[in-house]
Coordinates of C-alpha atoms in Angstrom, one line a residue:
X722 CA 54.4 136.6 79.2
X723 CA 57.4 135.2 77.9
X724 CA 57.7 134.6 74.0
X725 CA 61.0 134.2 73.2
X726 CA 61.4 130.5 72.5
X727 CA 65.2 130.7 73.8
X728 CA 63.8 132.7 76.8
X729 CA 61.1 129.9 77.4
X730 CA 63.8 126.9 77.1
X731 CA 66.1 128.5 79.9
X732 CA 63.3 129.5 81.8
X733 CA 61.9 125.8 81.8
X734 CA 66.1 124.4 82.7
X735 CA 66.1 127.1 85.3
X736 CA 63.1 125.8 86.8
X737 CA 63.5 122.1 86.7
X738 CA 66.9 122.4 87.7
X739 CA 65.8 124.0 91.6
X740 CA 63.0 121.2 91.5
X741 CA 66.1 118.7 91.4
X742 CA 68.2 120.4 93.7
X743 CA 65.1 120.8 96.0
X744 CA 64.6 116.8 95.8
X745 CA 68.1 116.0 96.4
X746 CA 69.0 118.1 99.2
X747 CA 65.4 118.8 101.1
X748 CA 63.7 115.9 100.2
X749 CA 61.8 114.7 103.3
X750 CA 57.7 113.6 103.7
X751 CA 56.4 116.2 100.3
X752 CA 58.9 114.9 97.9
X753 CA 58.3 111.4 98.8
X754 CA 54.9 111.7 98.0
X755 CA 54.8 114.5 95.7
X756 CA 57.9 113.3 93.1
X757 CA 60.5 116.4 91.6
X758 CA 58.9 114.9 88.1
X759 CA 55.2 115.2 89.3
X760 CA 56.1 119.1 90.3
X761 CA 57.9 120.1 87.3
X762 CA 54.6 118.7 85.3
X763 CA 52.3 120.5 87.6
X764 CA 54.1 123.6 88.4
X765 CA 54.8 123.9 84.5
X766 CA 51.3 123.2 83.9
X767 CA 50.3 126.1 85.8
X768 CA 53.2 128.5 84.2
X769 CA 51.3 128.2 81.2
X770 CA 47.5 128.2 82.3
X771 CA 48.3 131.5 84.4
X772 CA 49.8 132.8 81.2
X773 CA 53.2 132.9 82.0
X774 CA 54.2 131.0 78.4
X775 CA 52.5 131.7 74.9
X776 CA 51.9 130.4 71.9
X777 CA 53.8 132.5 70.2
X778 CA 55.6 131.0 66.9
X779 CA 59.1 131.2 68.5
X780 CA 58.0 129.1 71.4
X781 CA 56.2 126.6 69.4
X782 CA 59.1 126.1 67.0
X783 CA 61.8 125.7 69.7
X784 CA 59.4 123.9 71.9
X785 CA 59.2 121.0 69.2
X786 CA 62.7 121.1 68.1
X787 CA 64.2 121.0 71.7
X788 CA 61.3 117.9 72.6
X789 CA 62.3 116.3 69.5
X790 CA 66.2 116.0 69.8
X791 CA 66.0 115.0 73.4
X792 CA 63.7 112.0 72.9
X793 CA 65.8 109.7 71.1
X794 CA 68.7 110.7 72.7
X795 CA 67.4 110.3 75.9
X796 CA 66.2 106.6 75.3
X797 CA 68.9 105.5 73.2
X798 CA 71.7 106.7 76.9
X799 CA 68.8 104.8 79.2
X800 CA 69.2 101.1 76.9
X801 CA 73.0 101.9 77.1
X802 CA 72.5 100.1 80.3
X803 CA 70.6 97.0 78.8
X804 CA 72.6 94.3 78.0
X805 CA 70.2 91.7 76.6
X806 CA 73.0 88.7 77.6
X807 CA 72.7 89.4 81.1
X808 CA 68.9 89.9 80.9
X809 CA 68.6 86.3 79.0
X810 CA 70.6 85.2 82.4
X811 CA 67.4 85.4 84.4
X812 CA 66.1 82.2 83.4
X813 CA 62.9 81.5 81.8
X814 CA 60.4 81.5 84.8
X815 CA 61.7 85.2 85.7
X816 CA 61.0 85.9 81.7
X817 CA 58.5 84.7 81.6
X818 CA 56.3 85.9 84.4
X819 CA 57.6 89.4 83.7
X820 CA 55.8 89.3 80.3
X821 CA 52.8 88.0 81.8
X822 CA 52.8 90.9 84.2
X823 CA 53.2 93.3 80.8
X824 CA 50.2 91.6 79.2
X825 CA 47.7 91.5 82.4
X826 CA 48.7 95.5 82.5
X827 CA 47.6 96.0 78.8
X828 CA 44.8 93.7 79.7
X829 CA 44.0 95.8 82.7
X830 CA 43.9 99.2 80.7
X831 CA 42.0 97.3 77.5
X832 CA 39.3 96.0 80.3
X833 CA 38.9 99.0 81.9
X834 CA 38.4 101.3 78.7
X835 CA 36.2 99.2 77.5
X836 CA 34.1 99.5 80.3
X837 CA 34.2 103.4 81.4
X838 CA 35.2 104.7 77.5
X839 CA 31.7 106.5 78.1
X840 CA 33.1 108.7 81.1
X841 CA 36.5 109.7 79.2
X842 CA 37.3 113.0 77.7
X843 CA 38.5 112.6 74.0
X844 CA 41.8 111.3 72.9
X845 CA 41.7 109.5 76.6
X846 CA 43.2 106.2 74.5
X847 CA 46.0 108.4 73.5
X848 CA 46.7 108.9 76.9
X849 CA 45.8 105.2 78.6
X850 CA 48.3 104.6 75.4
X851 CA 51.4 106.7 77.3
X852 CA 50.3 105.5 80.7
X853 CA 50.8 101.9 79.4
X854 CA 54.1 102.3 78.3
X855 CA 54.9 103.8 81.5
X856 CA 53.2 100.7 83.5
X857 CA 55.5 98.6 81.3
X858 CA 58.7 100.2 81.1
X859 CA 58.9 103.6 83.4
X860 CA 58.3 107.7 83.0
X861 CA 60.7 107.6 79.9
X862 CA 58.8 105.6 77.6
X863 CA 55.4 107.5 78.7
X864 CA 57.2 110.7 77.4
X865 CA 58.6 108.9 74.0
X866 CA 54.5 107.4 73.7
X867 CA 53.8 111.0 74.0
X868 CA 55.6 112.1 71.1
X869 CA 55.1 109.1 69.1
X870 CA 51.0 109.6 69.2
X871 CA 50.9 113.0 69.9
X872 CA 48.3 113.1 72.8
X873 CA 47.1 116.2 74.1
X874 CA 48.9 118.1 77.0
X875 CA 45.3 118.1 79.0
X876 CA 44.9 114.4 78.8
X877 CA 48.5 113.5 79.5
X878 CA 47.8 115.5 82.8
X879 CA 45.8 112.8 83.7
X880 CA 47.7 110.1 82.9
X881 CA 51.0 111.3 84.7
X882 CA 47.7 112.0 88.5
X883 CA 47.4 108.2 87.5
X884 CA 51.2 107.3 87.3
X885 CA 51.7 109.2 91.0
X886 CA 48.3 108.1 92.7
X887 CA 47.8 104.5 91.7
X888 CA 51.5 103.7 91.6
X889 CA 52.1 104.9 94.9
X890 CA 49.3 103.0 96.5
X891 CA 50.6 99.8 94.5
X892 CA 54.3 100.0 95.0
X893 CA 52.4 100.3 99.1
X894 CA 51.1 97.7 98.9
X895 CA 53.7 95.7 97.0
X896 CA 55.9 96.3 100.1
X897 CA 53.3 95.3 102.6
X898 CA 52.9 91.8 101.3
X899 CA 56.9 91.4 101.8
X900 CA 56.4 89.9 105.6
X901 CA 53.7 87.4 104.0
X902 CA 56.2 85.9 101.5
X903 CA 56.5 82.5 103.3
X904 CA 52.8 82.2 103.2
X905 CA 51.9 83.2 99.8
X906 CA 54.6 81.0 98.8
X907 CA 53.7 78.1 101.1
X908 CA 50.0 78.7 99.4
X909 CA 51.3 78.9 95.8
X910 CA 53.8 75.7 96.4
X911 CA 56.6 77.6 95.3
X912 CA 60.1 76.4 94.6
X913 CA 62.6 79.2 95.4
X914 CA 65.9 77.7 94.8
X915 CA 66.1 79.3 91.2
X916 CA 66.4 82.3 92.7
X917 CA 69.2 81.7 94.7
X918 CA 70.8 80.3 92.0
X919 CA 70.5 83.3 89.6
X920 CA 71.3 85.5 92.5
X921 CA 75.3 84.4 92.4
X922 CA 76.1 84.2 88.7
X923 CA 74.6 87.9 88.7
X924 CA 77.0 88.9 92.1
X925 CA 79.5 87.2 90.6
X926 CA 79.7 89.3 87.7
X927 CA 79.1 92.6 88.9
X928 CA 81.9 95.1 88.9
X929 CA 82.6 98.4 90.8
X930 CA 81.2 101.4 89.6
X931 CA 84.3 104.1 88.4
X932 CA 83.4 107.6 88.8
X933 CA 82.0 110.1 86.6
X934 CA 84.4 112.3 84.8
X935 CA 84.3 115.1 82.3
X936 CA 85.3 112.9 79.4
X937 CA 82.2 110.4 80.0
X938 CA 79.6 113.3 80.3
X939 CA 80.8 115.3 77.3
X940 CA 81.4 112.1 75.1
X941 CA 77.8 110.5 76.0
X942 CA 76.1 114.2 75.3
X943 CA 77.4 114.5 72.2
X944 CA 77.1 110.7 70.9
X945 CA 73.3 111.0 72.3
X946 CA 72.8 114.0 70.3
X947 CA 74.5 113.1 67.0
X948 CA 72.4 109.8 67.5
X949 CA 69.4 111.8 67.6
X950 CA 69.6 113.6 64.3
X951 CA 70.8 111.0 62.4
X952 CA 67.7 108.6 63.4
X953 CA 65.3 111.7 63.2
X954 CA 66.6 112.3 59.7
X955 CA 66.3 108.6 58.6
X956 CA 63.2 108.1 60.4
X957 CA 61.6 111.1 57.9
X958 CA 62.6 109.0 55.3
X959 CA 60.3 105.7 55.9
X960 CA 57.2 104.7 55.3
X961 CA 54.2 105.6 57.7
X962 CA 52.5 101.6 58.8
X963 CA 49.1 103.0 60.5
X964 CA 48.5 105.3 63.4
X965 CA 51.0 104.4 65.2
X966 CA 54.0 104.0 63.6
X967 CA 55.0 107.5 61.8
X968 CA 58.4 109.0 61.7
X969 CA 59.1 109.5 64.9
X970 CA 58.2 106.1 65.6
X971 CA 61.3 105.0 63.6
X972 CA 63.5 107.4 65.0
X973 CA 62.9 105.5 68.2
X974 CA 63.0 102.2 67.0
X975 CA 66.7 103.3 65.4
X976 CA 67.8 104.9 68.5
X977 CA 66.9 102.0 70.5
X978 CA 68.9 99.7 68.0
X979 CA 72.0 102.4 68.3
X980 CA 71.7 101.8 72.2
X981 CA 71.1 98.4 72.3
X982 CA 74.4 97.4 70.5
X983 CA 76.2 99.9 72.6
X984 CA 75.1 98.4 75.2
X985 CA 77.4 94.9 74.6
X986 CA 80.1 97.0 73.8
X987 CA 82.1 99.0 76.4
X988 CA 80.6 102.2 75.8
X989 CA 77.9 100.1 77.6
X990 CA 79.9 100.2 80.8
X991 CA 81.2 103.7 81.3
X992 CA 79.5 105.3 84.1
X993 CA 77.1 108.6 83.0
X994 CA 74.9 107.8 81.3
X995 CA 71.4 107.3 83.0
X996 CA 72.8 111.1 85.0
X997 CA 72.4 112.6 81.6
X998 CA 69.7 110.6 80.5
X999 CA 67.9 111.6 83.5
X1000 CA 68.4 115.5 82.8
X1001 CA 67.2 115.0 79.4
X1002 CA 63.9 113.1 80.9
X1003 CA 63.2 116.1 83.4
X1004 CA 63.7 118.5 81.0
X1005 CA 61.0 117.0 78.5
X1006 CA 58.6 117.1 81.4
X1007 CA 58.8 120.2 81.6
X1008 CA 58.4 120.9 78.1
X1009 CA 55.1 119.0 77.7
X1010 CA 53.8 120.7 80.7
X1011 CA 54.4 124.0 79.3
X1012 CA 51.6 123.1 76.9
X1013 CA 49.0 121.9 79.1
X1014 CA 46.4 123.2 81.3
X1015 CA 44.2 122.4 84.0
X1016 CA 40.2 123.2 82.6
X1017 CA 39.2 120.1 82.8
X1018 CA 41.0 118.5 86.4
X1019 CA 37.8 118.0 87.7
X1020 CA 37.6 114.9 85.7
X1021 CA 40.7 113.2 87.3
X1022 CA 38.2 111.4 89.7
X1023 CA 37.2 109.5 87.5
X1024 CA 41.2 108.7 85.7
X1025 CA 42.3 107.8 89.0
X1026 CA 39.5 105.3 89.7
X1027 CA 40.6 103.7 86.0
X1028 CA 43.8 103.3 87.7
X1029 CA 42.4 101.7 90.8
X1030 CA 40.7 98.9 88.3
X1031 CA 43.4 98.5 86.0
X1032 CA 45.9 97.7 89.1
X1033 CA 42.7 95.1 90.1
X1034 CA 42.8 93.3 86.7
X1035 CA 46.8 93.0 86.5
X1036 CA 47.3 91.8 90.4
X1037 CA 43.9 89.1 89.8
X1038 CA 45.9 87.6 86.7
X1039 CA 49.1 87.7 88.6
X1040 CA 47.7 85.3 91.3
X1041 CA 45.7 83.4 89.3
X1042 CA 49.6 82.5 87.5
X1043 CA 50.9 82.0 90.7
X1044 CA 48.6 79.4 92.0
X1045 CA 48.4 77.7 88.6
X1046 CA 52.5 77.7 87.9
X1047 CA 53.6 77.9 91.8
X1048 CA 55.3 81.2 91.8
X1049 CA 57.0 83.0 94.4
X1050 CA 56.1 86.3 95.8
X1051 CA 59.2 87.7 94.7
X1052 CA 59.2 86.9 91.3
X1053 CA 55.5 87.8 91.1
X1054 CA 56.2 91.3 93.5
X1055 CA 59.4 92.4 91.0
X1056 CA 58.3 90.9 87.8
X1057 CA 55.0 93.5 89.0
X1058 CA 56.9 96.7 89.9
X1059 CA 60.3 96.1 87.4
X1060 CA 56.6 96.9 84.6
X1061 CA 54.8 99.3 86.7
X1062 CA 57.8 101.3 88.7
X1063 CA 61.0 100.5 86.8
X1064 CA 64.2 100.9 88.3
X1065 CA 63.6 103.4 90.8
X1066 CA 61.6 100.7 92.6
X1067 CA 62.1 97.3 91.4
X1068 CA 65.7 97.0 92.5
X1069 CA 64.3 98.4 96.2
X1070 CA 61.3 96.0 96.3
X1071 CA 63.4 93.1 95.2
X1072 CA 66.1 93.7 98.4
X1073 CA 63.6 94.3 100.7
X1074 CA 63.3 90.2 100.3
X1075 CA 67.3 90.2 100.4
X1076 CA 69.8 92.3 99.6
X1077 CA 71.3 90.1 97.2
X1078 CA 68.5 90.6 95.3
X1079 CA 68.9 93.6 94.2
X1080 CA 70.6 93.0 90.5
X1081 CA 67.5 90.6 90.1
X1082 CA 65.2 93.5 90.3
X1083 CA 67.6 96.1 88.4
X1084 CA 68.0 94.0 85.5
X1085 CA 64.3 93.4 85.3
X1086 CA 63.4 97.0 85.3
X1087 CA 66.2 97.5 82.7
X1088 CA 64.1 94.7 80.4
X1089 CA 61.0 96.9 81.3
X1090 CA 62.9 100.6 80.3
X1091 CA 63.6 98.1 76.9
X1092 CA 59.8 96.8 75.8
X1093 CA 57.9 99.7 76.8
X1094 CA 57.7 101.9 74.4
X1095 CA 56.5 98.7 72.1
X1096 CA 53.6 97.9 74.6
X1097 CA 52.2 101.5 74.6
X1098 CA 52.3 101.4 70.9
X1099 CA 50.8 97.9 71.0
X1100 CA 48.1 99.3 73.5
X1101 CA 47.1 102.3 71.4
X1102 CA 46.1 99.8 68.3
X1103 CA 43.8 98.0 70.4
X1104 CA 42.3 100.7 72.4
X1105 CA 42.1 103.0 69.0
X1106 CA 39.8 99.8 68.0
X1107 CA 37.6 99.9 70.6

């Protein structure tokens, strides 16, 4: 039993790190259905229900201090890659029918707790909460949720068997209508030449990507870092405004200020970033797994079936806008995934339509990596109400 809190950190980095380097270099059928972040979380989670990890005060302290300075530094690297002007860019039918998809998936997840809220283990809002602000934004701002309400390492298990189950099946899905694109549009009476439109002033801009150098990796870890502390620090400092918003929901909220005006600047356009970013994300992961446990699994049935009816609610809305306000499949498909998958799969959804596409999709998802953490917070107000 390890309970040396240094001990448990490296332990933890050690291994995360071969569940990367398994991913990247095996990779094949099991990592494409089972994610590197789904393993970390489950083999984690079984690390510490074997008895591997304890509670001992060492662990606990660095556990939280480690979790707690990686958060905001984390998000505030991700939105270094959001510039707002190029998101306004889209136009206002893109906008807007990605925020409708955002509101039919908090609608989906109020509807459905409302209905099954008998069937849930406690907390489960907590958890529908961080699920939300993954459906809205990606994996990033589930983990930040997490912090923010502090929901319990059991029932965050579910949410993340909901985040790989019921996404898959919907990013399949998503993919399948691709081929029916001409009919769906023909049926909706959309007019696609916005698209095309958009499509070259985003090529137009885009520039090569430079390499990653030592100077860009060091420099971004310790800006992240300092950025970190200082908002944690502040954030202590203000006012608590209900459940939701405590101190380390101002440290967010000041770290995603930090990144969002970094993000105009050039720091905004140096390449390293989302790699650190995405170290930082893994690494959390594994750190709230460490603290959970599998005794109540046998409830996931039930969790993933949520899922299964809060993907129903969202895609019924979705049409319903398309018919009424003659949308294309492709802004409904990306606006969809950009919420729900972010921009592992957005950007790959929207050039399976064309290849062109692609910045469409990525800046999208970037919008989504942006609002999320604010919907999850948003959702756990109404489903704390309910």
């Amino acid at each position: 039993m390890i309970q040396d809190g240094v001990m448990f950190v490296c332990f933890l980095l050690a291994f995360t790190a071969a569940v990367a380097v398994a991913e990247k270099k095996i990779g094949g059928k099991f990592f494409k259905y089972v994610p590197g972040i789904v393993l970390i979380y489950i083999g984690a989670a079984l690390m510490k229900t074997f008895g591997l990890f304890s509670s001992s005060e060492s662990v606990e302290n660095t556990y939280s201090t480690v979790r707690g300075l990686l958060l905001p530094a984390m998000l505030m690297l991700m939105l270094l890659h959001c510039d707002l002007r190029k998101i306004i860019r889209l136009g206002p039918k893109m906008l807007l029918t990605f925020f409708a998809a955002s509101i039919s998936i908090i609608g989906g997840f109020t509807i459905t707790y409302a209905l099954l809220k008998g069937f849930y283990a406690a907390d489960t809002w907590k958890a529908f909460s961080a699920l939300s602000a993954s459906w809205t934004g990606g994996s990033a701002n589930m983990v930040i949720l997490q912090g923010i309400l502090d929901v319990p390492e059991n029932i965050f298990g579910y949410a993340l068997i909901m985040d790989t189950v019921n996404y898959s099946v919907w990013v399949m899905f998503l993919f399948w209508l691709v081929p029916l694109a001409l009919k769906f549009n023909k049926w909706t009476k959309a007019d696609t030449t916005y698209i095309d439109e958009v499509t070259v002033q985003l090529e137009a801009e885009e520039e090569k990507q430079e390499p990653i150098g030592f100077v860009e990796l060091i420099g971004f870890l310790g800006l992240s870092l300092m950025v970190s502390v200082l908002a944690t620090k502040i954030g202590e400092k203000l006012p608590e405004l209900g459940a939701a918003v405590n101190a380390t929901t101002w440290t967010i909220i000041i770290a995603s200020v930090v990144g969002l005006v970094l993000a105009v600047t050039k720091i905004g356009k140096l390449p390293g970033s989302m790699e650190i970013s995405k170290v930082m994300l893994y690494i959390v992961i594994g750190l709230i797994a460490s603290h959970a446990d599998f005794s109540q699994l046998f409830q996931a049935p039930v969790y993933i079936l949520s899922g299964f009816m809060i993907m129903f609610f969202h895609g019924l809305i979705m049409v319903i806008l398309a018919k009424a306000f003659k949308l294309d499949l492709f802004t409904m498909g990306v606006a969809s995934l950009a919420n729900i998958g972010g921009v592992a799969s957005a950007p790959i959804l929207a050039g399976s339509f064309n290849r062109m596409l692609i910045p469409v999709g990525i800046l999208m998802a970037v919008l989504g990596s942006l609002l999320g953490t604010y919907y999850g917070i948003l959702t756990s107000y109404i489903l704390s109400a309910i």
